[in-house]
Amino acid sequence: MSEFKLPEAFADLTDAAAHWAKPTEYQRSTLRWNASKEDFAVLYNTIMPRLDAILSYMESLPVKPVQEEDRNLYWLACAFAEASPHHELYEGSAQVPHSFVAERFVAAHGDVS
């Protein structure tokens, strides 16, 4: 296991979080653009069975202060939400079918967490 921190109840997701839980949309997008069909399947099959527990846990947290391990879990949930369509709908493709090349999209807020 890596040094990446998650709440103890989600320690089994640490390796997935260390790879996917990035603080900015751009960083998570860059991972998606370079992910393989297998990468999407592993993320999906790791997080989907725990998704209800993750969302219930997140819902129970106070807005502030945000603990590092809770913030990391949030970023993992964001990564899952952004990547799961690639597994569910796009047959594991890193590109969205019938769309422009995703790398052309530049978020107006830049690389801000």
PDB file of N, CA and C in Angstrom:
ATOM      1  N   MET A   1       0.838  -1.193   0.000  1.00  0.00           N
ATOM      2  CA  MET A   1       0.000   0.000   0.000  1.00  0.00           C
ATOM      3  C   MET A   1       0.879   1.252   0.000  1.00  0.00           C
ATOM      4  N   SER A   2       0.367   2.287  -0.562  1.00  0.00           N
ATOM      5  CA  SER A   2       1.124   3.530  -0.634  1.00  0.00           C
ATOM      6  C   SER A   2       0.879   4.371   0.617  1.00  0.00           C
ATOM      7  N   GLU A   3       1.478   5.546   0.660  1.00  0.00           N
ATOM      8  CA  GLU A   3       1.321   6.471   1.772  1.00  0.00           C
ATOM      9  C   GLU A   3       0.088   7.362   1.605  1.00  0.00           C
ATOM     10  N   PHE A   4      -0.630   7.187   0.535  1.00  0.00           N
ATOM     11  CA  PHE A   4      -1.824   7.981   0.258  1.00  0.00           C
ATOM     12  C   PHE A   4      -2.862   7.678   1.332  1.00  0.00           C
ATOM     13  N   LYS A   5      -3.452   8.711   1.940  1.00  0.00           N
ATOM     14  CA  LYS A   5      -4.377   8.527   3.056  1.00  0.00           C
ATOM     15  C   LYS A   5      -5.828   8.577   2.615  1.00  0.00           C
ATOM     16  N   LEU A   6      -6.591   7.606   3.122  1.00  0.00           N
ATOM     17  CA  LEU A   6      -8.043   7.589   2.985  1.00  0.00           C
ATOM     18  C   LEU A   6      -8.619   7.310   4.367  1.00  0.00           C
ATOM     19  N   PRO A   7      -9.902   7.590   4.586  1.00  0.00           N
ATOM     20  CA  PRO A   7     -10.514   7.203   5.855  1.00  0.00           C
ATOM     21  C   PRO A   7     -10.337   5.696   6.060  1.00  0.00           C
ATOM     22  N   GLU A   8     -10.170   5.289   7.306  1.00  0.00           N
ATOM     23  CA  GLU A   8      -9.860   3.894   7.614  1.00  0.00           C
ATOM     24  C   GLU A   8     -10.855   2.913   6.995  1.00  0.00           C
ATOM     25  N   ALA A   9     -12.123   3.266   6.961  1.00  0.00           N
ATOM     26  CA  ALA A   9     -13.140   2.370   6.402  1.00  0.00           C
ATOM     27  C   ALA A   9     -12.940   2.115   4.906  1.00  0.00           C
ATOM     28  N   PHE A  10     -12.121   2.949   4.262  1.00  0.00           N
ATOM     29  CA  PHE A  10     -11.897   2.824   2.824  1.00  0.00           C
ATOM     30  C   PHE A  10     -10.429   2.545   2.502  1.00  0.00           C
ATOM     31  N   ALA A  11      -9.708   2.027   3.463  1.00  0.00           N
ATOM     32  CA  ALA A  11      -8.281   1.751   3.281  1.00  0.00           C
ATOM     33  C   ALA A  11      -8.029   0.795   2.118  1.00  0.00           C
ATOM     34  N   ASP A  12      -8.983  -0.090   1.835  1.00  0.00           N
ATOM     35  CA  ASP A  12      -8.823  -1.032   0.725  1.00  0.00           C
ATOM     36  C   ASP A  12      -8.811  -0.342  -0.639  1.00  0.00           C
ATOM     37  N   LEU A  13      -9.195   0.914  -0.690  1.00  0.00           N
ATOM     38  CA  LEU A  13      -9.219   1.673  -1.942  1.00  0.00           C
ATOM     39  C   LEU A  13      -7.987   2.559  -2.121  1.00  0.00           C
ATOM     40  N   THR A  14      -7.042   2.431  -1.229  1.00  0.00           N
ATOM     41  CA  THR A  14      -5.875   3.319  -1.219  1.00  0.00           C
ATOM     42  C   THR A  14      -5.091   3.272  -2.525  1.00  0.00           C
ATOM     43  N   ASP A  15      -4.865   2.093  -3.059  1.00  0.00           N
ATOM     44  CA  ASP A  15      -4.088   2.005  -4.300  1.00  0.00           C
ATOM     45  C   ASP A  15      -4.810   2.687  -5.458  1.00  0.00           C
ATOM     46  N   ALA A  16      -6.117   2.476  -5.555  1.00  0.00           N
ATOM     47  CA  ALA A  16      -6.899   3.146  -6.611  1.00  0.00           C
ATOM     48  C   ALA A  16      -6.848   4.653  -6.423  1.00  0.00           C
ATOM     49  N   ALA A  17      -6.981   5.093  -5.185  1.00  0.00           N
ATOM     50  CA  ALA A  17      -6.968   6.532  -4.906  1.00  0.00           C
ATOM     51  C   ALA A  17      -5.606   7.144  -5.207  1.00  0.00           C
ATOM     52  N   ALA A  18      -4.552   6.442  -4.868  1.00  0.00           N
ATOM     53  CA  ALA A  18      -3.207   6.969  -5.113  1.00  0.00           C
ATOM     54  C   ALA A  18      -2.996   7.234  -6.604  1.00  0.00           C
ATOM     55  N   HIS A  19      -3.636   6.450  -7.441  1.00  0.00           N
ATOM     56  CA  HIS A  19      -3.501   6.642  -8.892  1.00  0.00           C
ATOM     57  C   HIS A  19      -4.510   7.645  -9.443  1.00  0.00           C
ATOM     58  N   TRP A  20      -5.786   7.530  -9.067  1.00  0.00           N
ATOM     59  CA  TRP A  20      -6.864   8.275  -9.703  1.00  0.00           C
ATOM     60  C   TRP A  20      -7.276   9.558  -8.996  1.00  0.00           C
ATOM     61  N   ALA A  21      -7.099   9.660  -7.690  1.00  0.00           N
ATOM     62  CA  ALA A  21      -7.628  10.793  -6.912  1.00  0.00           C
ATOM     63  C   ALA A  21      -6.701  12.000  -7.037  1.00  0.00           C
ATOM     64  N   LYS A  22      -6.941  12.789  -8.041  1.00  0.00           N
ATOM     65  CA  LYS A  22      -6.138  13.991  -8.293  1.00  0.00           C
ATOM     66  C   LYS A  22      -6.973  15.225  -7.963  1.00  0.00           C
ATOM     67  N   PRO A  23      -6.312  16.292  -7.518  1.00  0.00           N
ATOM     68  CA  PRO A  23      -7.049  17.457  -7.020  1.00  0.00           C
ATOM     69  C   PRO A  23      -7.699  18.342  -8.075  1.00  0.00           C
ATOM     70  N   THR A  24      -7.338  18.180  -9.342  1.00  0.00           N
ATOM     71  CA  THR A  24      -7.947  19.050 -10.349  1.00  0.00           C
ATOM     72  C   THR A  24      -8.613  18.220 -11.446  1.00  0.00           C
ATOM     73  N   GLU A  25      -9.611  18.829 -12.062  1.00  0.00           N
ATOM     74  CA  GLU A  25     -10.293  18.182 -13.169  1.00  0.00           C
ATOM     75  C   GLU A  25      -9.309  17.887 -14.298  1.00  0.00           C
ATOM     76  N   TYR A  26      -8.401  18.808 -14.550  1.00  0.00           N
ATOM     77  CA  TYR A  26      -7.431  18.612 -15.634  1.00  0.00           C
ATOM     78  C   TYR A  26      -6.542  17.401 -15.348  1.00  0.00           C
ATOM     79  N   GLN A  27      -6.067  17.262 -14.118  1.00  0.00           N
ATOM     80  CA  GLN A  27      -5.218  16.111 -13.781  1.00  0.00           C
ATOM     81  C   GLN A  27      -5.986  14.798 -13.932  1.00  0.00           C
ATOM     82  N   ARG A  28      -7.234  14.784 -13.480  1.00  0.00           N
ATOM     83  CA  ARG A  28      -8.040  13.575 -13.629  1.00  0.00           C
ATOM     84  C   ARG A  28      -8.341  13.307 -15.101  1.00  0.00           C
ATOM     85  N   SER A  29      -8.592  14.364 -15.867  1.00  0.00           N
ATOM     86  CA  SER A  29      -8.842  14.205 -17.304  1.00  0.00           C
ATOM     87  C   SER A  29      -7.623  13.636 -18.011  1.00  0.00           C
ATOM     88  N   THR A  30      -6.449  14.115 -17.665  1.00  0.00           N
ATOM     89  CA  THR A  30      -5.226  13.616 -18.279  1.00  0.00           C
ATOM     90  C   THR A  30      -5.078  12.119 -18.038  1.00  0.00           C
ATOM     91  N   LEU A  31      -5.394  11.679 -16.836  1.00  0.00           N
ATOM     92  CA  LEU A  31      -5.367  10.234 -16.557  1.00  0.00           C
ATOM     93  C   LEU A  31      -6.368   9.499 -17.452  1.00  0.00           C
ATOM     94  N   ARG A  32      -7.577  10.035 -17.561  1.00  0.00           N
ATOM     95  CA  ARG A  32      -8.603   9.400 -18.392  1.00  0.00           C
ATOM     96  C   ARG A  32      -8.177   9.322 -19.846  1.00  0.00           C
ATOM     97  N   TRP A  33      -7.631  10.411 -20.382  1.00  0.00           N
ATOM     98  CA  TRP A  33      -7.242  10.441 -21.783  1.00  0.00           C
ATOM     99  C   TRP A  33      -6.189   9.384 -22.107  1.00  0.00           C
ATOM    100  N   ASN A  34      -5.428   8.991 -21.091  1.00  0.00           N
ATOM    101  CA  ASN A  34      -4.348   8.027 -21.304  1.00  0.00           C
ATOM    102  C   ASN A  34      -4.659   6.645 -20.740  1.00  0.00           C
ATOM    103  N   ALA A  35      -5.868   6.450 -20.242  1.00  0.00           N
ATOM    104  CA  ALA A  35      -6.233   5.174 -19.629  1.00  0.00           C
ATOM    105  C   ALA A  35      -6.589   4.139 -20.688  1.00  0.00           C
ATOM    106  N   SER A  36      -6.372   2.898 -20.326  1.00  0.00           N
ATOM    107  CA  SER A  36      -6.736   1.778 -21.195  1.00  0.00           C
ATOM    108  C   SER A  36      -8.091   1.214 -20.775  1.00  0.00           C
ATOM    109  N   LYS A  37      -8.624   0.366 -21.605  1.00  0.00           N
ATOM    110  CA  LYS A  37      -9.879  -0.319 -21.292  1.00  0.00           C
ATOM    111  C   LYS A  37      -9.747  -1.053 -19.952  1.00  0.00           C
ATOM    112  N   GLU A  38      -8.602  -1.660 -19.728  1.00  0.00           N
ATOM    113  CA  GLU A  38      -8.357  -2.386 -18.480  1.00  0.00           C
ATOM    114  C   GLU A  38      -8.296  -1.439 -17.286  1.00  0.00           C
ATOM    115  N   ASP A  39      -7.700  -0.262 -17.470  1.00  0.00           N
ATOM    116  CA  ASP A  39      -7.651   0.739 -16.398  1.00  0.00           C
ATOM    117  C   ASP A  39      -9.062   1.137 -15.968  1.00  0.00           C
ATOM    118  N   PHE A  40      -9.929   1.398 -16.941  1.00  0.00           N
ATOM    119  CA  PHE A  40     -11.310   1.771 -16.627  1.00  0.00           C
ATOM    120  C   PHE A  40     -12.042   0.625 -15.929  1.00  0.00           C
ATOM    121  N   ALA A  41     -11.825  -0.592 -16.390  1.00  0.00           N
ATOM    122  CA  ALA A  41     -12.499  -1.752 -15.788  1.00  0.00           C
ATOM    123  C   ALA A  41     -12.052  -1.953 -14.349  1.00  0.00           C
ATOM    124  N   VAL A  42     -10.762  -1.826 -14.084  1.00  0.00           N
ATOM    125  CA  VAL A  42     -10.257  -2.001 -12.716  1.00  0.00           C
ATOM    126  C   VAL A  42     -10.833  -0.927 -11.800  1.00  0.00           C
ATOM    127  N   LEU A  43     -10.806   0.331 -12.232  1.00  0.00           N
ATOM    128  CA  LEU A  43     -11.369   1.400 -11.417  1.00  0.00           C
ATOM    129  C   LEU A  43     -12.852   1.140 -11.157  1.00  0.00           C
ATOM    130  N   TYR A  44     -13.594   0.829 -12.194  1.00  0.00           N
ATOM    131  CA  TYR A  44     -15.031   0.612 -12.067  1.00  0.00           C
ATOM    132  C   TYR A  44     -15.323  -0.548 -11.114  1.00  0.00           C
ATOM    133  N   ASN A  45     -14.650  -1.662 -11.307  1.00  0.00           N
ATOM    134  CA  ASN A  45     -14.905  -2.852 -10.496  1.00  0.00           C
ATOM    135  C   ASN A  45     -14.418  -2.699  -9.062  1.00  0.00           C
ATOM    136  N   THR A  46     -13.501  -1.796  -8.833  1.00  0.00           N
ATOM    137  CA  THR A  46     -13.027  -1.518  -7.484  1.00  0.00           C
ATOM    138  C   THR A  46     -13.973  -0.589  -6.735  1.00  0.00           C
ATOM    139  N   ILE A  47     -14.430   0.465  -7.395  1.00  0.00           N
ATOM    140  CA  ILE A  47     -15.214   1.501  -6.720  1.00  0.00           C
ATOM    141  C   ILE A  47     -16.716   1.212  -6.709  1.00  0.00           C
ATOM    142  N   MET A  48     -17.260   0.679  -7.774  1.00  0.00           N
ATOM    143  CA  MET A  48     -18.707   0.509  -7.869  1.00  0.00           C
ATOM    144  C   MET A  48     -19.315  -0.246  -6.676  1.00  0.00           C
ATOM    145  N   PRO A  49     -18.720  -1.336  -6.215  1.00  0.00           N
ATOM    146  CA  PRO A  49     -19.320  -2.029  -5.065  1.00  0.00           C
ATOM    147  C   PRO A  49     -19.287  -1.211  -3.770  1.00  0.00           C
ATOM    148  N   ARG A  50     -18.443  -0.204  -3.701  1.00  0.00           N
ATOM    149  CA  ARG A  50     -18.289   0.617  -2.506  1.00  0.00           C
ATOM    150  C   ARG A  50     -18.922   1.990  -2.645  1.00  0.00           C
ATOM    151  N   LEU A  51     -19.514   2.285  -3.810  1.00  0.00           N
ATOM    152  CA  LEU A  51     -19.991   3.628  -4.094  1.00  0.00           C
ATOM    153  C   LEU A  51     -21.043   4.108  -3.105  1.00  0.00           C
ATOM    154  N   ASP A  52     -22.016   3.284  -2.765  1.00  0.00           N
ATOM    155  CA  ASP A  52     -23.031   3.699  -1.796  1.00  0.00           C
ATOM    156  C   ASP A  52     -22.398   4.062  -0.462  1.00  0.00           C
ATOM    157  N   ALA A  53     -21.441   3.259  -0.017  1.00  0.00           N
ATOM    158  CA  ALA A  53     -20.765   3.534   1.256  1.00  0.00           C
ATOM    159  C   ALA A  53     -19.961   4.829   1.182  1.00  0.00           C
ATOM    160  N   ILE A  54     -19.291   5.057   0.063  1.00  0.00           N
ATOM    161  CA  ILE A  54     -18.515   6.290  -0.115  1.00  0.00           C
ATOM    162  C   ILE A  54     -19.443   7.500  -0.052  1.00  0.00           C
ATOM    163  N   LEU A  55     -20.543   7.458  -0.795  1.00  0.00           N
ATOM    164  CA  LEU A  55     -21.452   8.599  -0.835  1.00  0.00           C
ATOM    165  C   LEU A  55     -22.134   8.823   0.507  1.00  0.00           C
ATOM    166  N   SER A  56     -22.502   7.761   1.199  1.00  0.00           N
ATOM    167  CA  SER A  56     -23.098   7.899   2.536  1.00  0.00           C
ATOM    168  C   SER A  56     -22.102   8.521   3.511  1.00  0.00           C
ATOM    169  N   TYR A  57     -20.867   8.069   3.434  1.00  0.00           N
ATOM    170  CA  TYR A  57     -19.820   8.626   4.300  1.00  0.00           C
ATOM    171  C   TYR A  57     -19.626  10.111   4.001  1.00  0.00           C
ATOM    172  N   MET A  58     -19.512  10.448   2.715  1.00  0.00           N
ATOM    173  CA  MET A  58     -19.288  11.845   2.340  1.00  0.00           C
ATOM    174  C   MET A  58     -20.454  12.726   2.791  1.00  0.00           C
ATOM    175  N   GLU A  59     -21.663  12.211   2.673  1.00  0.00           N
ATOM    176  CA  GLU A  59     -22.848  12.970   3.069  1.00  0.00           C
ATOM    177  C   GLU A  59     -22.859  13.271   4.567  1.00  0.00           C
ATOM    178  N   SER A  60     -22.236  12.404   5.353  1.00  0.00           N
ATOM    179  CA  SER A  60     -22.252  12.570   6.805  1.00  0.00           C
ATOM    180  C   SER A  60     -21.208  13.558   7.320  1.00  0.00           C
ATOM    181  N   LEU A  61     -20.308  13.995   6.463  1.00  0.00           N
ATOM    182  CA  LEU A  61     -19.210  14.860   6.902  1.00  0.00           C
ATOM    183  C   LEU A  61     -19.653  16.313   7.048  1.00  0.00           C
ATOM    184  N   PRO A  62     -19.051  17.014   8.006  1.00  0.00           N
ATOM    185  CA  PRO A  62     -19.281  18.457   8.056  1.00  0.00           C
ATOM    186  C   PRO A  62     -18.598  19.115   6.855  1.00  0.00           C
ATOM    187  N   VAL A  63     -19.085  20.281   6.476  1.00  0.00           N
ATOM    188  CA  VAL A  63     -18.506  20.979   5.332  1.00  0.00           C
ATOM    189  C   VAL A  63     -17.055  21.382   5.615  1.00  0.00           C
ATOM    190  N   LYS A  64     -16.815  21.874   6.816  1.00  0.00           N
ATOM    191  CA  LYS A  64     -15.453  22.259   7.214  1.00  0.00           C
ATOM    192  C   LYS A  64     -15.246  21.846   8.658  1.00  0.00           C
ATOM    193  N   PRO A  65     -14.068  21.550   9.060  1.00  0.00           N
ATOM    194  CA  PRO A  65     -12.841  21.466   8.270  1.00  0.00           C
ATOM    195  C   PRO A  65     -12.800  20.151   7.490  1.00  0.00           C
ATOM    196  N   VAL A  66     -12.142  20.175   6.357  1.00  0.00           N
ATOM    197  CA  VAL A  66     -12.008  18.984   5.530  1.00  0.00           C
ATOM    198  C   VAL A  66     -10.671  18.321   5.855  1.00  0.00           C
ATOM    199  N   GLN A  67     -10.744  17.076   6.265  1.00  0.00           N
ATOM    200  CA  GLN A  67      -9.536  16.315   6.581  1.00  0.00           C
ATOM    201  C   GLN A  67      -8.901  15.805   5.284  1.00  0.00           C
ATOM    202  N   GLU A  68      -7.585  15.649   5.295  1.00  0.00           N
ATOM    203  CA  GLU A  68      -6.866  15.207   4.100  1.00  0.00           C
ATOM    204  C   GLU A  68      -7.430  13.904   3.541  1.00  0.00           C
ATOM    205  N   GLU A  69      -7.682  12.929   4.408  1.00  0.00           N
ATOM    206  CA  GLU A  69      -8.162  11.632   3.923  1.00  0.00           C
ATOM    207  C   GLU A  69      -9.578  11.726   3.326  1.00  0.00           C
ATOM    208  N   ASP A  70     -10.399  12.639   3.859  1.00  0.00           N
ATOM    209  CA  ASP A  70     -11.736  12.848   3.301  1.00  0.00           C
ATOM    210  C   ASP A  70     -11.664  13.545   1.949  1.00  0.00           C
ATOM    211  N   ARG A  71     -10.768  14.501   1.833  1.00  0.00           N
ATOM    212  CA  ARG A  71     -10.562  15.200   0.560  1.00  0.00           C
ATOM    213  C   ARG A  71     -10.090  14.211  -0.508  1.00  0.00           C
ATOM    214  N   ASN A  72      -9.193  13.302  -0.148  1.00  0.00           N
ATOM    215  CA  ASN A  72      -8.709  12.293  -1.091  1.00  0.00           C
ATOM    216  C   ASN A  72      -9.844  11.370  -1.538  1.00  0.00           C
ATOM    217  N   LEU A  73     -10.724  11.005  -0.611  1.00  0.00           N
ATOM    218  CA  LEU A  73     -11.870  10.165  -0.958  1.00  0.00           C
ATOM    219  C   LEU A  73     -12.806  10.909  -1.909  1.00  0.00           C
ATOM    220  N   TYR A  74     -13.003  12.196  -1.676  1.00  0.00           N
ATOM    221  CA  TYR A  74     -13.825  13.022  -2.568  1.00  0.00           C
ATOM    222  C   TYR A  74     -13.240  13.034  -3.983  1.00  0.00           C
ATOM    223  N   TRP A  75     -11.930  13.237  -4.078  1.00  0.00           N
ATOM    224  CA  TRP A  75     -11.292  13.258  -5.395  1.00  0.00           C
ATOM    225  C   TRP A  75     -11.413  11.900  -6.083  1.00  0.00           C
ATOM    226  N   LEU A  76     -11.364  10.808  -5.308  1.00  0.00           N
ATOM    227  CA  LEU A  76     -11.560   9.479  -5.888  1.00  0.00           C
ATOM    228  C   LEU A  76     -12.985   9.350  -6.422  1.00  0.00           C
ATOM    229  N   ALA A  77     -13.961   9.835  -5.670  1.00  0.00           N
ATOM    230  CA  ALA A  77     -15.350   9.793  -6.131  1.00  0.00           C
ATOM    231  C   ALA A  77     -15.514  10.623  -7.410  1.00  0.00           C
ATOM    232  N   CYS A  78     -14.851  11.775  -7.477  1.00  0.00           N
ATOM    233  CA  CYS A  78     -14.894  12.595  -8.696  1.00  0.00           C
ATOM    234  C   CYS A  78     -14.293  11.826  -9.870  1.00  0.00           C
ATOM    235  N   ALA A  79     -13.156  11.203  -9.654  1.00  0.00           N
ATOM    236  CA  ALA A  79     -12.505  10.437 -10.718  1.00  0.00           C
ATOM    237  C   ALA A  79     -13.417   9.319 -11.207  1.00  0.00           C
ATOM    238  N   PHE A  80     -14.081   8.647 -10.265  1.00  0.00           N
ATOM    239  CA  PHE A  80     -14.991   7.569 -10.650  1.00  0.00           C
ATOM    240  C   PHE A  80     -16.150   8.118 -11.488  1.00  0.00           C
ATOM    241  N   ALA A  81     -16.733   9.218 -11.042  1.00  0.00           N
ATOM    242  CA  ALA A  81     -17.861   9.811 -11.773  1.00  0.00           C
ATOM    243  C   ALA A  81     -17.447  10.219 -13.183  1.00  0.00           C
ATOM    244  N   GLU A  82     -16.243  10.727 -13.315  1.00  0.00           N
ATOM    245  CA  GLU A  82     -15.764  11.186 -14.616  1.00  0.00           C
ATOM    246  C   GLU A  82     -15.336  10.028 -15.520  1.00  0.00           C
ATOM    247  N   ALA A  83     -14.859   8.933 -14.931  1.00  0.00           N
ATOM    248  CA  ALA A  83     -14.334   7.809 -15.718  1.00  0.00           C
ATOM    249  C   ALA A  83     -15.347   6.704 -15.973  1.00  0.00           C
ATOM    250  N   SER A  84     -16.345   6.568 -15.127  1.00  0.00           N
ATOM    251  CA  SER A  84     -17.262   5.431 -15.274  1.00  0.00           C
ATOM    252  C   SER A  84     -17.992   5.385 -16.623  1.00  0.00           C
ATOM    253  N   PRO A  85     -18.352   6.513 -17.249  1.00  0.00           N
ATOM    254  CA  PRO A  85     -18.980   6.396 -18.577  1.00  0.00           C
ATOM    255  C   PRO A  85     -18.083   5.703 -19.604  1.00  0.00           C
ATOM    256  N   HIS A  86     -16.788   5.830 -19.448  1.00  0.00           N
ATOM    257  CA  HIS A  86     -15.873   5.188 -20.389  1.00  0.00           C
ATOM    258  C   HIS A  86     -15.989   3.669 -20.299  1.00  0.00           C
ATOM    259  N   HIS A  87     -16.259   3.166 -19.094  1.00  0.00           N
ATOM    260  CA  HIS A  87     -16.460   1.731 -18.910  1.00  0.00           C
ATOM    261  C   HIS A  87     -17.886   1.322 -19.278  1.00  0.00           C
ATOM    262  N   GLU A  88     -18.868   2.087 -18.802  1.00  0.00           N
ATOM    263  CA  GLU A  88     -20.273   1.710 -18.984  1.00  0.00           C
ATOM    264  C   GLU A  88     -20.797   1.947 -20.393  1.00  0.00           C
ATOM    265  N   LEU A  89     -20.366   3.020 -21.029  1.00  0.00           N
ATOM    266  CA  LEU A  89     -20.977   3.449 -22.288  1.00  0.00           C
ATOM    267  C   LEU A  89     -20.061   3.415 -23.507  1.00  0.00           C
ATOM    268  N   TYR A  90     -18.754   3.579 -23.295  1.00  0.00           N
ATOM    269  CA  TYR A  90     -17.845   3.768 -24.421  1.00  0.00           C
ATOM    270  C   TYR A  90     -16.932   2.575 -24.667  1.00  0.00           C
ATOM    271  N   GLU A  91     -17.311   1.404 -24.149  1.00  0.00           N
ATOM    272  CA  GLU A  91     -16.564   0.161 -24.371  1.00  0.00           C
ATOM    273  C   GLU A  91     -15.091   0.284 -23.984  1.00  0.00           C
ATOM    274  N   GLY A  92     -14.810   1.072 -22.955  1.00  0.00           N
ATOM    275  CA  GLY A  92     -13.443   1.216 -22.469  1.00  0.00           C
ATOM    276  C   GLY A  92     -12.585   2.185 -23.248  1.00  0.00           C
ATOM    277  N   SER A  93     -13.168   2.883 -24.185  1.00  0.00           N
ATOM    278  CA  SER A  93     -12.408   3.857 -24.964  1.00  0.00           C
ATOM    279  C   SER A  93     -12.134   5.100 -24.122  1.00  0.00           C
ATOM    280  N   ALA A  94     -10.932   5.631 -24.241  1.00  0.00           N
ATOM    281  CA  ALA A  94     -10.598   6.873 -23.539  1.00  0.00           C
ATOM    282  C   ALA A  94     -11.207   8.087 -24.235  1.00  0.00           C
ATOM    283  N   GLN A  95     -11.661   7.911 -25.462  1.00  0.00           N
ATOM    284  CA  GLN A  95     -12.302   8.994 -26.209  1.00  0.00           C
ATOM    285  C   GLN A  95     -13.815   8.804 -26.176  1.00  0.00           C
ATOM    286  N   VAL A  96     -14.532   9.895 -26.262  1.00  0.00           N
ATOM    287  CA  VAL A  96     -15.989   9.847 -26.328  1.00  0.00           C
ATOM    288  C   VAL A  96     -16.371   9.696 -27.799  1.00  0.00           C
ATOM    289  N   PRO A  97     -17.109   8.627 -28.127  1.00  0.00           N
ATOM    290  CA  PRO A  97     -17.476   8.434 -29.540  1.00  0.00           C
ATOM    291  C   PRO A  97     -18.279   9.610 -30.099  1.00  0.00           C
ATOM    292  N   HIS A  98     -18.051   9.907 -31.361  1.00  0.00           N
ATOM    293  CA  HIS A  98     -18.785  10.951 -32.091  1.00  0.00           C
ATOM    294  C   HIS A  98     -18.630  12.323 -31.422  1.00  0.00           C
ATOM    295  N   SER A  99     -17.459  12.594 -30.908  1.00  0.00           N
ATOM    296  CA  SER A  99     -17.188  13.845 -30.222  1.00  0.00           C
ATOM    297  C   SER A  99     -15.843  14.390 -30.691  1.00  0.00           C
ATOM    298  N   PHE A 100     -15.580  15.633 -30.343  1.00  0.00           N
ATOM    299  CA  PHE A 100     -14.265  16.196 -30.644  1.00  0.00           C
ATOM    300  C   PHE A 100     -13.227  15.559 -29.723  1.00  0.00           C
ATOM    301  N   VAL A 101     -11.981  15.708 -30.057  1.00  0.00           N
ATOM    302  CA  VAL A 101     -10.903  15.169 -29.241  1.00  0.00           C
ATOM    303  C   VAL A 101     -10.913  15.890 -27.894  1.00  0.00           C
ATOM    304  N   ALA A 102     -11.035  15.137 -26.823  1.00  0.00           N
ATOM    305  CA  ALA A 102     -11.222  15.709 -25.491  1.00  0.00           C
ATOM    306  C   ALA A 102     -10.088  16.638 -25.073  1.00  0.00           C
ATOM    307  N   GLU A 103      -8.883  16.365 -25.500  1.00  0.00           N
ATOM    308  CA  GLU A 103      -7.741  17.198 -25.123  1.00  0.00           C
ATOM    309  C   GLU A 103      -7.877  18.635 -25.632  1.00  0.00           C
ATOM    310  N   ARG A 104      -8.755  18.850 -26.611  1.00  0.00           N
ATOM    311  CA  ARG A 104      -8.995  20.219 -27.104  1.00  0.00           C
ATOM    312  C   ARG A 104      -9.751  21.065 -26.102  1.00  0.00           C
ATOM    313  N   PHE A 105     -10.485  20.420 -25.206  1.00  0.00           N
ATOM    314  CA  PHE A 105     -11.269  21.142 -24.206  1.00  0.00           C
ATOM    315  C   PHE A 105     -10.342  21.679 -23.129  1.00  0.00           C
ATOM    316  N   VAL A 106     -10.393  22.975 -22.887  1.00  0.00           N
ATOM    317  CA  VAL A 106      -9.597  23.602 -21.845  1.00  0.00           C
ATOM    318  C   VAL A 106     -10.572  24.267 -20.877  1.00  0.00           C
ATOM    319  N   ALA A 107     -10.613  23.766 -19.657  1.00  0.00           N
ATOM    320  CA  ALA A 107     -11.522  24.336 -18.655  1.00  0.00           C
ATOM    321  C   ALA A 107     -11.167  25.789 -18.421  1.00  0.00           C
ATOM    322  N   ALA A 108     -12.179  26.640 -18.320  1.00  0.00           N
ATOM    323  CA  ALA A 108     -11.955  28.069 -18.134  1.00  0.00           C
ATOM    324  C   ALA A 108     -11.208  28.375 -16.842  1.00  0.00           C
ATOM    325  N   HIS A 109     -11.357  27.519 -15.853  1.00  0.00           N
ATOM    326  CA  HIS A 109     -10.697  27.743 -14.565  1.00  0.00           C
ATOM    327  C   HIS A 109      -9.280  27.205 -14.544  1.00  0.00           C
ATOM    328  N   GLY A 110      -8.843  26.572 -15.622  1.00  0.00           N
ATOM    329  CA  GLY A 110      -7.482  26.057 -15.691  1.00  0.00           C
ATOM    330  C   GLY A 110      -7.278  24.861 -14.790  1.00  0.00           C
ATOM    331  N   ASP A 111      -6.086  24.702 -14.296  1.00  0.00           N
ATOM    332  CA  ASP A 111      -5.730  23.561 -13.472  1.00  0.00           C
ATOM    333  C   ASP A 111      -5.803  23.960 -11.998  1.00  0.00           C
ATOM    334  N   VAL A 112      -7.010  24.261 -11.535  1.00  0.00           N
ATOM    335  CA  VAL A 112      -7.224  24.763 -10.187  1.00  0.00           C
ATOM    336  C   VAL A 112      -7.979  23.718  -9.396  1.00  0.00           C
ATOM    337  N   SER A 113      -7.510  23.445  -8.168  1.00  0.00           N
ATOM    338  CA  SER A 113      -8.211  22.462  -7.328  1.00  0.00           C
ATOM    339  C   SER A 113      -9.340  23.109  -6.570  1.00  0.00           C
TER     340      SER A 113
END
